[in-house]
C-alpha cells in the first residue's frame, strides 16, 4: 500500500480503511498481533487482515462483517484525525483543477492543518512533483511529517514549521501553484508571489468570510495578479428511496373515471417507474431525496493567475 | 513559448487575425488586434488613465432621453474606419456623454467596462489545460460534452482517484474532454483504455491539450460493441469487421453531429476549430503529425491508394487491439469513468467487471433518473459499496470594495454523479447485514457536517 500506488493485498504497516456500513468507517494501522474493536466484534490483524486482498469481506468475532479498503486521499479525508477544520473533497476537487495540478507540479501550501488537502495534492503531483507545506503550529507540523512518513509519501513533501505571513514558504521562484488556508491570507500574497515561478502560476485562497475575501482580492490586485475570480462550490447528496404516495379518495362517484385514467396513464408509459396499486390506494416511485440538512457554506475560493505581463 | 503555423486566418468573436506575431511570446501575453489582422503585444498598465474625478452621488437627475451621447452612430463608425485605437474611441464616448459626470463612481466604472468590451479588441493567448478547456466547452459547446460542467468534471477526477500509474477505463462521448482531463492527471504514467461507440473514438478535445506523443503511447482504445465478447471469453480478432480508414473518418463525423443538436454542425465545427486552435495554439497541421490517430489520416492522404500502407496500418491496429483486449481480460483496472450520451446502467454493469476490487468508479449523467436506476441495479447485483448520488452547485461572486455579492446568474445544472467503490462480490447476500448497509442513518455524516 501507499497513498500514491495501489497494492493488491494488506501488508503490515499499511493504513487500511475498515468499512462498516453506509458512511461509517475508520482507518487502522495494520500491525502483526494488532487488534481492532468494532461493533461487530474484534478484528485480529494477523489473521483477518494481513495477506487479504483489498476489497475483501472480513468476518469479525461476533459474526458480523466489514470490508477492508485500500486508502485513497478521499477516504483519508473522511477518516483522518482532526487537528483543525479540514477541507473536504468537494472543495479539494475544484482547487486541484483550478490550480491546474498534475504530475510534476510544484505546489506551496499553508497551513498544513490536518493534512486533508496535502494528501490530495501529493496524490495528484506524484511521482515527479513536490509539495512545500508550511504550518506555524509545531505539534501539527510534526504530526503531519509523521503521517506522510507512515503513508510512504514523505519523499514528495517538505513540511516547514514557520509563519508563512512573516517568513514565507522557504522557497522562491519554484512553484506552479500556491494554496492558502490561513486566517489572514492577504498578508501572505507577497510571499506567494515570490514562491511562484518567474514566468507565472496559479494561486488559490480559501476563506470562510467575505471580508477576508475582499482584503485578499485587493492584495492580489496590488501584487499584479490577474484573472481574479471568487466562487463557492456546494455538494448536494441525494438519498435514493422508494416513495409511496397515497391516492386521495375523491368519493365514489368519480372514482371509476379518475382511477381508470390514472391506470391507463401508467400502463401506456412503460418507462415511468411508477406502480399504481389501486387496491391499497398508493403509487410507488423512485426518488433522489435531498437530506433534511446539508452543508450550506464551507468557504469562498478565490483563484488568480500570476503572469509576466 | 508559442509554436504556431504561419498565415492561418483565425476567426474569434467577430474578429479575425493571424497568429504569426504571437510566435515567440510567452503564454499569458495580451495582444491587440489591428485592422490588418496582425497581433500587437500589449503591456499591462498601458491603459490610459481615465481621469474623471467628478462623479455624482445618485441618479435622481439622470433622465433617459436617449440624447446623452453626442456622437452619432455614423461618427462612431467613421472613427472605427479610420483605424483609431479602441481605447481612444472609448475615451471619446466618455467625453461626449453628457450624463457621465453625473453618474456615480460605480456606474462610471461599469460604463467604461462595457465600452471597453465592445471597442477594445484584445486577446490573451494562454496554455491549454483542463481548467481552460472544460470551462470553454461548457460555455461554448455544452451539447458536445453532455452539459458536463467543469466543477462536475473536477469531482469526477477526484472521486475516481485519477493519478499517475493507474490503469483506467474511460467511456466517454464528451468530444474527448474527459479523456484529456484523465490524461492530464496521469501525466503519461500508467495506461488508459478508451471505450468508444461506433467506428472510432472521438478525441477532438483531447487533441487540444497539446500532449506529447508519449502520452498517446499508453492510450488504448476498444470498441464498445466487443465488450460482451471479452467478458464471455469469445473475443477473437476473426470476428472483427475490417474497418477501412475512410468509414472510420465518416463515423467520427456523424458521432460528432449526434452530440450536437443545437447548431448546424458544419458551421459550429469550423468555429470551434478556430477557437481551439487559438486557445491551444495547436495549429491543425501540426496536430496531424504529432498525434497518432490523426497521423494515420495524414499518412492516408499522403499515400492514397497504396494498399501496402493500408495493410500495415490495419496490422498495427489489430496488434494494438489484441493488447487492449488483454489489458481488459486481466480485470484489474484501477478505476472506471463513464460520461456519455448513452443510458449509463448497461455500461456500468458491464464495464465494472473489468475493475479490480477496492477501486473507485464514477458515472456522470445529465439526468438524475438513470442514475437512480444504476443505484438500484448495483445494489441488487452487489460488489459495490459507498454508493453516493450527488450534484454540485457552483456560484461565482463579484468581489469589489463595497460592491460584493453573488453573481446575478449561475448555472442551472451541471449534471449528476454516481460514485462508489468496488469490493469482492461473494454473490450471496447475508440477510441481516444488507438492509443495514442500505438504510443506516447517517450519524457519522451529521458529525462531519457539524465540523464544517
XYZ file of C-alpha atoms in Angstrom:
761
model
C 0.000 0.000 0.000
C 0.875 3.573 -0.484
C -1.281 6.632 -0.905
C 0.207 7.053 -4.368
C 0.196 3.463 -5.625
C -2.384 0.708 -5.452
C -1.390 -2.586 -3.849
C -3.350 -5.840 -4.010
C -3.030 -7.228 -0.508
C -2.949 -5.832 3.003
C 0.555 -5.721 4.488
C 1.999 -4.986 7.891
C 2.352 -1.220 8.360
C -0.428 -0.367 5.890
C -3.102 2.153 6.700
C -6.313 0.350 5.764
C -9.855 1.678 5.852
C -12.379 -0.543 7.647
C -15.809 -0.032 6.125
C -18.698 -0.910 8.442
C -21.688 0.404 6.556
C -23.099 3.452 4.919
C -20.639 6.306 5.584
C -19.408 4.512 8.670
C -15.728 3.671 8.509
C -12.406 4.218 10.247
C -8.703 3.818 9.474
C -6.465 1.204 11.076
C -2.724 0.892 11.101
C -2.138 -2.776 10.329
C 0.257 -4.404 12.805
C 1.210 -8.004 13.324
C -0.554 -9.036 16.527
C -2.737 -5.914 16.468
C -6.426 -5.963 17.374
C -9.217 -3.574 16.500
C -12.638 -3.465 18.163
C -15.745 -2.858 16.060
C -19.420 -3.099 16.856
C -19.394 -6.480 15.116
C -16.600 -7.787 17.338
C -12.834 -7.836 17.207
C -10.618 -7.882 14.085
C -7.279 -9.651 14.523
C -4.798 -8.075 12.142
C -2.524 -11.122 11.726
C -5.288 -13.493 10.678
C -8.088 -11.228 9.489
C -6.188 -8.523 7.576
C -2.580 -9.316 6.644
C -2.403 -11.150 3.332
C -6.073 -10.472 2.481
C -6.953 -8.698 -0.733
C -8.110 -5.123 -0.503
C -11.843 -5.049 -1.096
C -12.499 -8.347 0.655
C -15.032 -9.074 3.340
C -13.627 -9.626 6.812
C -15.674 -11.547 9.356
C -15.394 -10.218 12.884
C -15.548 -12.265 16.083
C -19.279 -11.762 16.673
C -20.079 -12.988 13.173
C -20.706 -9.581 11.648
C -18.556 -8.500 8.728
C -16.831 -5.447 7.366
C -14.886 -4.571 4.219
C -11.215 -3.675 4.168
C -10.465 -0.889 1.677
C -7.344 0.483 0.058
C -6.654 4.010 1.322
C -7.199 6.964 -1.003
C -6.915 10.675 -0.194
C -10.731 10.845 -0.356
C -11.241 8.064 2.197
C -8.489 9.550 4.340
C -10.260 12.932 4.309
C -13.374 11.262 5.728
C -11.434 9.373 8.397
C -8.392 11.358 9.430
C -7.870 12.533 12.998
C -8.877 16.203 13.046
C -6.348 18.620 14.438
C -8.042 21.552 12.699
C -11.054 22.097 10.500
C -10.369 20.412 7.221
C -11.170 20.822 3.558
C -13.472 18.186 2.098
C -13.233 16.551 -1.299
C -15.783 18.833 -2.969
C -13.643 21.931 -2.437
C -10.437 19.943 -2.956
C -11.636 18.834 -6.416
C -12.218 22.373 -7.603
C -8.947 23.596 -6.080
C -6.978 20.826 -7.801
C -8.463 21.554 -11.209
C -8.385 25.334 -10.989
C -4.763 25.322 -9.791
C -4.024 23.074 -12.808
C -2.264 20.476 -10.667
C -0.891 17.391 -12.406
C 2.066 15.016 -12.159
C 5.222 17.106 -11.821
C 3.611 20.253 -10.383
C 5.463 22.090 -7.630
C 2.989 23.339 -5.036
C 3.204 25.547 -1.939
C 0.543 25.203 0.766
C -0.167 26.850 4.097
C -1.308 25.856 6.643
C -0.863 22.150 6.595
C -3.581 21.744 9.226
C -4.707 18.128 9.408
C -3.237 17.265 6.015
C -6.534 16.609 4.223
C -5.685 18.730 1.181
C -1.973 17.831 1.424
C -2.703 14.158 0.748
C -4.842 15.036 -2.270
C -2.171 17.353 -3.671
C 0.562 14.740 -3.193
C -1.580 12.128 -4.982
C -2.014 14.429 -7.943
C 1.567 15.698 -8.358
C 3.297 12.325 -7.829
C 5.673 10.868 -8.899
C 7.744 13.866 -10.020
C 6.170 16.885 -8.299
C 6.770 18.282 -4.841
C 4.711 19.894 -2.086
C 6.179 22.550 0.200
C 3.783 22.933 3.073
C 4.111 25.451 5.907
C 2.475 25.081 9.329
C 3.196 27.529 12.160
C 1.887 25.185 14.858
C 4.811 22.969 15.872
C 2.825 19.939 17.065
C 0.671 19.902 13.941
C 3.728 20.187 11.736
C 5.378 17.249 13.497
C 2.237 15.149 13.326
C 1.944 15.843 9.603
C 5.543 14.762 8.999
C 4.845 11.539 10.866
C 1.705 10.823 8.815
C 3.454 11.486 5.495
C 6.156 9.004 6.502
C 3.593 6.367 7.523
C 1.794 6.814 4.219
C 5.021 6.460 2.235
C 4.764 9.862 0.576
C 7.387 11.758 2.609
C 9.745 11.953 -0.390
C 7.186 14.170 -2.144
C 6.626 16.692 0.608
C 8.609 19.129 2.758
C 6.956 20.403 5.942
C 8.263 23.660 7.376
C 7.356 24.925 10.825
C 7.222 28.698 10.383
C 4.818 31.598 9.950
C 4.006 31.974 6.269
C 2.888 35.590 6.713
C 6.267 36.549 8.159
C 8.704 34.085 6.667
C 7.012 32.898 3.506
C 7.247 29.383 2.086
C 11.012 28.994 2.340
C 11.364 28.624 -1.436
C 11.461 31.177 -4.246
C 10.542 31.037 -7.931
C 9.812 27.292 -7.952
C 6.064 26.858 -7.579
C 3.434 26.274 -10.251
C 0.695 26.837 -7.704
C 0.133 28.231 -4.227
C -2.716 27.420 -1.870
C -3.566 29.459 1.211
C -5.908 28.420 4.012
C -4.948 30.824 6.766
C -6.859 33.490 8.739
C -5.152 36.451 7.030
C -4.223 35.354 3.516
C -3.715 38.950 2.333
C -0.574 39.080 4.454
C 0.880 36.121 2.566
C 0.151 37.208 -1.016
C 3.563 38.846 -1.396
C 5.292 35.662 -0.234
C 3.097 33.631 -2.536
C 4.169 35.743 -5.479
C 7.808 35.174 -4.586
C 7.294 31.430 -4.309
C 5.678 31.200 -7.745
C 7.810 30.675 -10.828
C 9.147 33.716 -12.641
C 7.000 33.012 -15.681
C 3.862 32.695 -13.579
C 1.488 30.283 -11.938
C -1.841 29.929 -10.165
C -2.943 30.822 -6.674
C -5.959 29.911 -4.557
C -7.067 31.237 -1.209
C -9.774 29.646 0.925
C -11.645 31.876 3.378
C -14.961 31.415 5.183
C -15.786 35.138 5.432
C -16.426 37.627 2.649
C -14.403 40.341 4.446
C -11.348 38.095 4.222
C -12.026 37.573 0.529
C -12.294 41.312 -0.051
C -8.924 42.058 1.544
C -7.348 39.121 -0.308
C -8.671 40.318 -3.662
C -7.273 43.804 -3.004
C -3.871 42.355 -2.116
C -3.939 40.176 -5.233
C -4.656 43.227 -7.385
C -1.906 45.232 -5.749
C 0.565 42.455 -6.447
C -0.422 42.344 -10.086
C -2.313 39.061 -10.149
C -4.859 38.731 -12.945
C -7.919 36.567 -13.650
C -9.062 37.116 -10.061
C -12.129 35.014 -9.552
C -14.131 34.078 -6.461
C -16.507 31.156 -6.340
C -18.184 28.778 -3.975
C -18.998 25.127 -4.532
C -21.769 23.230 -2.752
C -22.297 19.497 -2.668
C -25.815 18.131 -2.776
C -26.126 14.455 -1.913
C -29.313 12.584 -2.708
C -30.633 9.558 -0.851
C -32.155 7.042 -3.229
C -35.544 5.972 -1.880
C -38.660 4.260 -2.977
C -41.512 6.537 -2.057
C -45.215 5.660 -1.792
C -47.854 8.305 -2.116
C -51.466 7.654 -1.258
C -54.108 8.229 -3.866
C -56.726 10.561 -2.470
C -60.267 9.337 -2.204
C -62.406 11.782 -4.123
C -65.582 9.906 -3.457
C -67.360 7.017 -5.118
C -68.986 8.807 -7.979
C -65.789 9.979 -9.613
C -63.646 7.018 -8.643
C -64.284 4.990 -11.768
C -63.205 7.750 -14.096
C -60.183 9.120 -12.276
C -58.559 5.850 -11.259
C -59.180 4.400 -14.682
C -57.471 7.372 -16.266
C -54.563 7.064 -13.869
C -54.269 3.376 -14.599
C -54.206 3.919 -18.334
C -51.599 6.627 -17.943
C -49.136 4.405 -16.161
C -49.715 1.445 -18.415
C -49.062 3.243 -21.667
C -45.891 4.841 -20.372
C -43.817 1.791 -19.542
C -40.642 3.744 -18.821
C -42.002 5.577 -15.830
C -41.063 3.514 -12.767
C -44.455 4.188 -11.316
C -46.614 1.416 -9.951
C -50.202 2.191 -9.172
C -51.582 -0.143 -6.609
C -55.224 0.717 -6.653
C -56.220 -1.829 -4.078
C -54.073 -0.190 -1.409
C -54.572 3.223 -2.945
C -50.866 4.080 -3.257
C -48.394 4.896 -6.029
C -44.722 3.945 -5.756
C -41.769 5.637 -7.398
C -38.003 6.014 -7.016
C -36.703 9.368 -5.984
C -33.441 11.088 -5.115
C -34.297 12.813 -1.868
C -32.075 15.593 -0.537
C -31.123 15.296 3.119
C -33.059 17.415 5.568
C -29.934 19.410 6.336
C -26.848 19.951 4.227
C -23.619 21.920 4.305
C -24.563 25.394 3.090
C -21.154 27.032 3.252
C -17.572 25.920 3.654
C -15.582 28.820 2.288
C -15.065 31.119 -0.656
C -12.398 30.041 -3.101
C -10.504 32.897 -4.700
C -8.346 31.990 -7.680
C -5.902 34.170 -9.579
C -3.057 33.970 -12.064
C 0.424 35.374 -11.813
C 1.783 36.177 -15.233
C 4.766 38.073 -16.544
C 2.552 40.728 -18.070
C 6.822 29.715 -25.787
C 4.373 29.532 -28.590
C 4.641 27.381 -31.576
C 2.204 28.065 -34.302
C 1.885 27.716 -38.001
C 2.008 30.779 -40.158
C -0.587 32.615 -42.166
C -3.674 30.795 -40.952
C -6.610 33.106 -40.594
C -8.357 32.716 -37.268
C -11.859 33.995 -36.591
C -12.793 34.631 -32.991
C -15.635 36.679 -31.513
C -16.297 38.616 -34.735
C -12.585 39.396 -35.089
C -10.130 37.888 -37.470
C -6.389 37.807 -37.210
C -3.213 35.913 -37.969
C -1.200 34.264 -35.242
C 2.210 34.941 -36.857
C 3.122 37.762 -34.490
C 2.251 35.718 -31.433
C 5.073 33.277 -32.079
C 7.908 33.675 -29.635
C 5.827 35.358 -26.960
C 5.294 33.832 -23.568
C 1.903 32.362 -22.602
C -0.333 34.928 -20.965
C 0.657 37.699 -23.348
C -2.154 40.039 -24.303
C -2.408 41.249 -27.883
C -4.345 43.953 -29.584
C -5.951 43.057 -32.884
C -5.179 45.628 -35.537
C -7.155 46.220 -38.684
C -4.854 44.111 -40.827
C -5.417 41.129 -38.603
C -1.988 41.200 -37.053
C -1.463 40.994 -33.341
C 0.397 43.649 -31.389
C 1.558 42.667 -27.936
C 0.182 44.957 -25.308
C 1.777 45.658 -21.960
C -0.352 45.786 -18.906
C -0.880 49.230 -17.412
C -0.628 50.748 -20.843
C -4.208 51.755 -20.358
C -4.985 55.403 -20.436
C -5.795 56.701 -17.035
C -9.345 57.904 -17.425
C -9.058 60.840 -15.086
C -12.605 61.578 -14.183
C -12.573 62.600 -10.603
C -16.005 64.150 -10.881
C -18.908 61.891 -10.017
C -22.474 62.227 -8.887
C -23.945 60.680 -5.780
C -27.214 59.336 -7.085
C -29.324 59.189 -10.224
C -32.226 61.465 -9.216
C -31.446 63.929 -12.016
C -30.446 61.472 -14.713
C -33.162 61.232 -17.347
C -33.127 58.661 -20.109
C -33.881 60.944 -23.075
C -31.710 58.972 -25.479
C -29.668 62.097 -26.197
C -26.908 61.819 -23.658
C -24.408 60.516 -26.225
C -23.386 63.312 -28.574
C -21.617 61.060 -31.033
C -23.897 59.541 -33.634
C -23.783 56.019 -34.946
C -22.097 57.286 -38.092
C -19.495 59.216 -36.114
C -18.511 56.077 -34.274
C -18.361 54.097 -37.474
C -16.150 56.773 -39.012
C -13.785 56.589 -36.048
C -13.602 52.846 -36.423
C -12.991 53.032 -40.149
C -10.136 55.425 -39.568
C -8.486 52.629 -37.642
C -8.444 54.571 -34.412
C -7.464 52.554 -31.371
C -10.289 51.130 -29.302
C -9.035 52.913 -26.207
C -9.397 56.268 -27.907
C -12.904 55.516 -29.076
C -13.897 54.697 -25.519
C -12.317 57.955 -24.345
C -14.270 59.887 -26.971
C -17.502 58.204 -25.948
C -16.907 59.244 -22.362
C -16.097 62.818 -23.315
C -19.200 63.074 -25.425
C -21.528 61.644 -22.821
C -23.363 64.446 -21.063
C -24.505 62.266 -18.215
C -21.159 60.583 -17.490
C -20.057 63.159 -14.937
C -23.356 62.913 -13.077
C -23.145 59.156 -12.797
C -21.925 57.626 -9.550
C -18.376 56.337 -9.410
C -19.740 52.812 -9.629
C -21.791 53.423 -12.730
C -18.863 55.228 -14.365
C -16.789 52.117 -13.752
C -19.495 49.950 -15.209
C -19.900 52.221 -18.249
C -16.197 52.123 -19.057
C -16.030 48.367 -18.659
C -18.948 47.893 -21.040
C -17.495 50.158 -23.700
C -14.047 48.629 -23.416
C -15.508 45.225 -24.024
C -17.135 46.494 -27.190
C -14.398 48.602 -28.746
C -11.093 47.290 -27.496
C -10.227 44.141 -29.415
C -7.840 42.455 -27.071
C -6.967 38.775 -26.894
C -4.779 36.863 -24.488
C -3.095 33.667 -25.549
C -2.913 31.058 -22.844
C -1.741 27.498 -22.407
C -4.372 24.759 -22.709
C -5.364 22.869 -19.567
C -8.366 21.000 -18.222
C -9.380 24.191 -16.426
C -9.390 26.233 -19.604
C -10.819 23.627 -21.967
C -13.590 22.401 -19.690
C -14.681 25.956 -18.918
C -14.579 26.799 -22.600
C -16.531 23.731 -23.700
C -19.195 24.285 -21.055
C -19.646 27.885 -22.160
C -19.453 27.359 -25.914
C -20.378 23.802 -26.792
C -22.201 22.304 -23.798
C -24.174 19.974 -26.074
C -20.989 18.279 -27.210
C -19.983 17.375 -23.670
C -23.446 16.370 -22.443
C -23.686 19.508 -20.281
C -20.900 18.304 -18.017
C -19.982 21.407 -16.022
C -16.306 21.905 -15.145
C -16.790 21.563 -11.401
C -18.562 18.255 -12.019
C -15.597 17.100 -14.104
C -13.337 18.167 -11.222
C -15.346 15.926 -8.869
C -15.017 13.002 -11.280
C -11.234 13.240 -11.379
C -11.027 13.397 -7.585
C -13.551 10.660 -6.793
C -12.005 8.477 -9.483
C -8.635 8.901 -7.690
C -7.121 9.611 -11.102
C -3.334 9.787 -10.790
C -0.056 8.704 -12.335
C 0.397 4.949 -12.631
C -3.275 3.946 -12.753
C -4.846 1.627 -15.282
C -8.045 3.483 -16.081
C -11.082 2.655 -18.167
C -12.788 5.689 -19.661
C -16.083 5.511 -21.531
C -16.996 8.947 -22.763
C -18.788 10.733 -25.557
C -17.742 14.212 -24.432
C -15.636 15.012 -27.502
C -12.597 13.602 -25.684
C -12.669 16.243 -22.951
C -12.976 13.745 -20.109
C -10.283 11.602 -21.710
C -7.989 14.631 -21.981
C -8.631 15.537 -18.347
C -7.738 11.988 -17.270
C -4.609 12.052 -19.450
C -3.501 15.352 -17.913
C -3.862 13.940 -14.387
C -1.956 10.770 -15.290
C 0.919 12.631 -16.888
C 1.779 9.772 -19.246
C 2.241 7.234 -16.420
C 0.047 4.145 -16.416
C -2.486 3.255 -19.069
C -5.927 4.271 -20.248
C -8.414 2.197 -22.200
C -10.795 4.479 -24.041
C -14.057 2.689 -24.865
C -15.769 4.026 -27.940
C -19.104 3.522 -29.662
C -19.365 3.303 -33.435
C -16.410 3.273 -35.761
C -13.791 5.120 -33.765
C -13.056 7.253 -30.733
C -13.763 10.991 -30.860
C -10.872 12.947 -29.407
C -11.307 16.495 -30.675
C -10.931 17.994 -27.205
C -8.149 15.638 -26.093
C -6.123 16.790 -29.075
C -6.421 20.404 -27.913
C -4.325 19.809 -24.797
C -1.109 19.612 -26.797
C 0.022 16.425 -25.029
C 3.406 14.996 -26.028
C 3.310 11.924 -28.214
C 4.452 9.737 -25.320
C 1.075 10.275 -23.634
C -0.631 8.622 -26.593
C 1.541 5.528 -26.407
C -0.160 4.486 -23.174
C -3.591 5.248 -24.569
C -5.558 2.270 -25.829
C -8.969 2.157 -27.431
C -11.560 -0.557 -27.570
C -14.892 -0.791 -29.388
C -17.866 -0.920 -27.052
C -19.529 -3.477 -29.300
C -16.834 -6.035 -28.424
C -17.151 -5.690 -24.658
C -19.530 -8.607 -24.252
C -17.295 -10.905 -26.261
C -14.350 -10.099 -23.977
C -16.495 -10.685 -20.906
C -17.741 -14.041 -22.196
C -14.278 -15.041 -23.358
C -15.309 -15.395 -27.003
C -13.341 -12.380 -28.188
C -11.208 -13.056 -31.223
C -9.844 -10.899 -33.965
C -11.623 -13.013 -36.579
C -14.982 -11.646 -35.623
C -13.778 -8.098 -36.029
C -15.018 -6.374 -39.105
C -12.258 -4.853 -41.148
C -12.525 -1.134 -40.702
C -11.080 0.825 -43.530
C -9.949 4.297 -42.560
C -12.475 6.035 -44.785
C -15.510 4.662 -42.988
C -13.868 5.404 -39.698
C -13.489 9.040 -40.505
C -17.088 9.254 -41.623
C -18.413 7.656 -38.459
C -16.353 10.009 -36.382
C -18.040 12.883 -38.071
C -21.503 11.550 -37.606
C -20.717 10.837 -33.979
C -19.863 14.429 -33.521
C -23.042 15.627 -35.093
C -25.106 13.319 -32.941
C -23.696 15.044 -29.901
C -24.602 18.375 -31.211
C -28.238 19.146 -31.520
C -28.296 22.903 -31.497
C -26.036 24.132 -34.214
C -25.778 23.424 -37.852
C -22.864 21.103 -37.500
C -20.582 22.293 -40.201
C -20.534 25.858 -39.063
C -20.262 25.061 -35.400
C -17.375 22.748 -36.036
C -15.453 25.251 -38.043
C -15.963 27.891 -35.449
C -14.939 25.560 -32.718
C -11.823 24.544 -34.575
C -10.755 28.108 -34.941
C -11.220 28.830 -31.285
C -9.492 25.715 -30.229
C -6.597 26.414 -32.464
C -6.391 29.804 -30.921
C -6.832 28.791 -27.354
C -4.444 25.932 -27.585
C -2.060 27.260 -30.147
C -2.150 23.890 -31.803
C -2.246 24.501 -35.491
C -4.074 21.810 -37.347
C -1.170 20.738 -39.476
C 0.961 20.101 -36.503
C -1.687 18.050 -34.783
C -1.733 15.819 -37.763
C 1.897 14.977 -37.404
C 2.035 14.840 -33.665
C -0.854 12.686 -32.786
C -1.035 9.066 -33.803
C -4.740 8.838 -34.593
C -4.670 11.959 -36.668
C -1.341 10.876 -38.024
C -2.998 7.912 -39.639
C -5.283 10.191 -41.536
C -2.302 12.217 -42.610
C -0.455 9.181 -43.877
C -3.580 8.145 -45.624
C -3.778 11.359 -47.571
C -0.159 11.238 -48.485
C -0.083 7.704 -49.732
C -3.545 7.385 -51.079
C -4.304 4.071 -52.593
C -1.118 2.353 -51.510
C -2.581 -0.855 -50.270
C 0.738 -1.739 -48.694
C 0.463 1.137 -46.287
C -3.137 0.361 -45.588
C -2.355 -3.194 -44.683
C 0.485 -2.128 -42.436
C -1.821 0.262 -40.665
C -4.504 -2.328 -40.239
C -1.938 -4.753 -38.900
C -0.854 -2.132 -36.381
C -4.436 -1.500 -35.350
C -5.091 -5.176 -34.870
C -1.976 -5.572 -32.793
C -2.982 -2.733 -30.511
C -6.493 -4.184 -30.283
C -5.132 -7.532 -29.078
C -3.056 -5.725 -26.469
C -6.108 -3.790 -25.351
C -8.261 -6.903 -25.057
C -5.500 -8.490 -22.970
C -5.420 -5.437 -20.685
C -9.163 -5.749 -20.157
C -9.159 -9.518 -19.652
C -6.953 -9.130 -16.583
C -9.959 -7.463 -14.936
C -7.679 -5.432 -12.713
C -8.361 -1.840 -13.758
C -7.811 0.827 -11.098
C -10.921 2.782 -11.895
C -13.811 3.410 -14.241
C -15.087 6.729 -15.514
C -18.282 6.978 -17.550
C -19.668 10.147 -19.112
C -21.701 9.553 -22.224
C -24.920 10.218 -24.016
C -25.958 6.568 -23.545
C -28.007 5.134 -20.726
C -25.407 4.550 -18.034
C -26.878 1.402 -16.444
C -25.821 -1.204 -19.029
C -22.420 0.468 -19.439
C -21.789 0.475 -15.727
C -22.939 -3.092 -15.086
C -20.710 -4.490 -17.837
C -17.624 -2.309 -17.550
C -17.404 -2.703 -13.761
C -16.458 -6.326 -14.453
C -13.075 -5.102 -15.652
C -12.311 -3.229 -12.428
C -10.294 -4.653 -9.518
C -11.794 -4.703 -6.012
C -11.362 -1.675 -3.709
C -11.256 0.758 -6.609
C -13.417 3.831 -7.187
C -15.809 4.369 -10.087
C -17.665 7.471 -11.235
C -20.644 7.729 -13.539
C -21.826 11.020 -14.940
C -25.292 11.609 -16.316
C -27.006 14.785 -17.319
C -30.173 13.484 -15.690
C -30.797 12.105 -12.222
C -33.291 9.351 -13.050
C -30.969 6.971 -14.948
C -28.567 7.156 -12.007
C -31.394 6.161 -9.639
C -31.758 3.070 -11.768
C -27.993 2.436 -11.712
C -28.066 2.723 -7.942
C -30.868 0.189 -7.596
C -29.348 -2.286 -10.052
C -25.907 -2.096 -8.439
C -27.449 -2.790 -5.043
C -29.183 -5.859 -6.444
C -26.029 -7.106 -8.107
C -23.656 -6.390 -5.214
C -19.912 -5.956 -5.423
C -20.036 -2.233 -4.675
C -20.182 -0.137 -1.524
C -20.372 3.506 -0.522
C -22.722 4.395 -3.372
C -23.382 8.087 -3.489
C -25.597 10.106 -5.798
C -24.618 13.740 -5.843
C -24.583 17.039 -7.637
C -22.533 20.189 -7.134
C -23.642 23.785 -7.366
C -21.213 26.451 -8.395
C -21.721 30.077 -7.535
C -19.492 32.911 -8.703
C -19.004 36.162 -6.815
C -18.362 39.733 -7.713
C -15.833 40.991 -5.197
C -15.320 44.764 -5.282
C -14.976 47.274 -2.487
C -18.490 47.900 -1.159
C -19.994 46.007 -4.068
C -19.556 42.317 -3.223
C -22.374 39.921 -3.991
C -23.078 36.631 -5.731
C -23.177 36.992 -9.500
C -26.625 37.546 -10.877
C -26.597 34.392 -12.960
C -25.484 30.903 -12.035
C -25.538 27.670 -13.937
C -28.806 25.806 -13.611
C -27.378 22.359 -13.917
C -24.078 20.630 -14.450
C -25.246 17.036 -14.279
C -25.225 14.337 -11.638
C -22.681 11.816 -10.438
C -22.962 8.338 -9.021
C -19.790 7.272 -7.238
C -18.830 4.142 -5.355
C -16.112 1.639 -4.533
C -15.834 -1.918 -5.835
C -15.454 -4.848 -3.450
C -15.088 -8.582 -3.900
C -18.570 -9.845 -4.675
C -19.242 -13.123 -2.980
C -22.606 -13.292 -4.636
C -24.512 -14.355 -1.537
C -26.300 -11.743 0.444
C -26.090 -12.328 4.157
C -29.546 -11.384 5.211
C -29.326 -9.219 8.296
C -26.448 -7.044 7.202
C -27.710 -5.947 3.843
C -30.575 -3.685 4.874
C -28.346 -2.095 7.450
C -25.902 -1.150 4.720
C -28.593 0.489 2.709
C -30.574 2.356 5.261
C -28.373 3.009 8.263
C -28.879 6.557 9.478
C -26.035 8.853 8.633
C -24.883 9.659 12.114
C -21.254 9.930 11.052
C -22.142 12.282 8.275
C -24.046 14.538 10.623
C -20.987 14.752 12.773
C -18.874 15.690 9.785
C -21.285 18.359 8.763
C -21.173 19.927 12.183
C -17.420 20.198 11.892
C -17.592 22.240 8.800
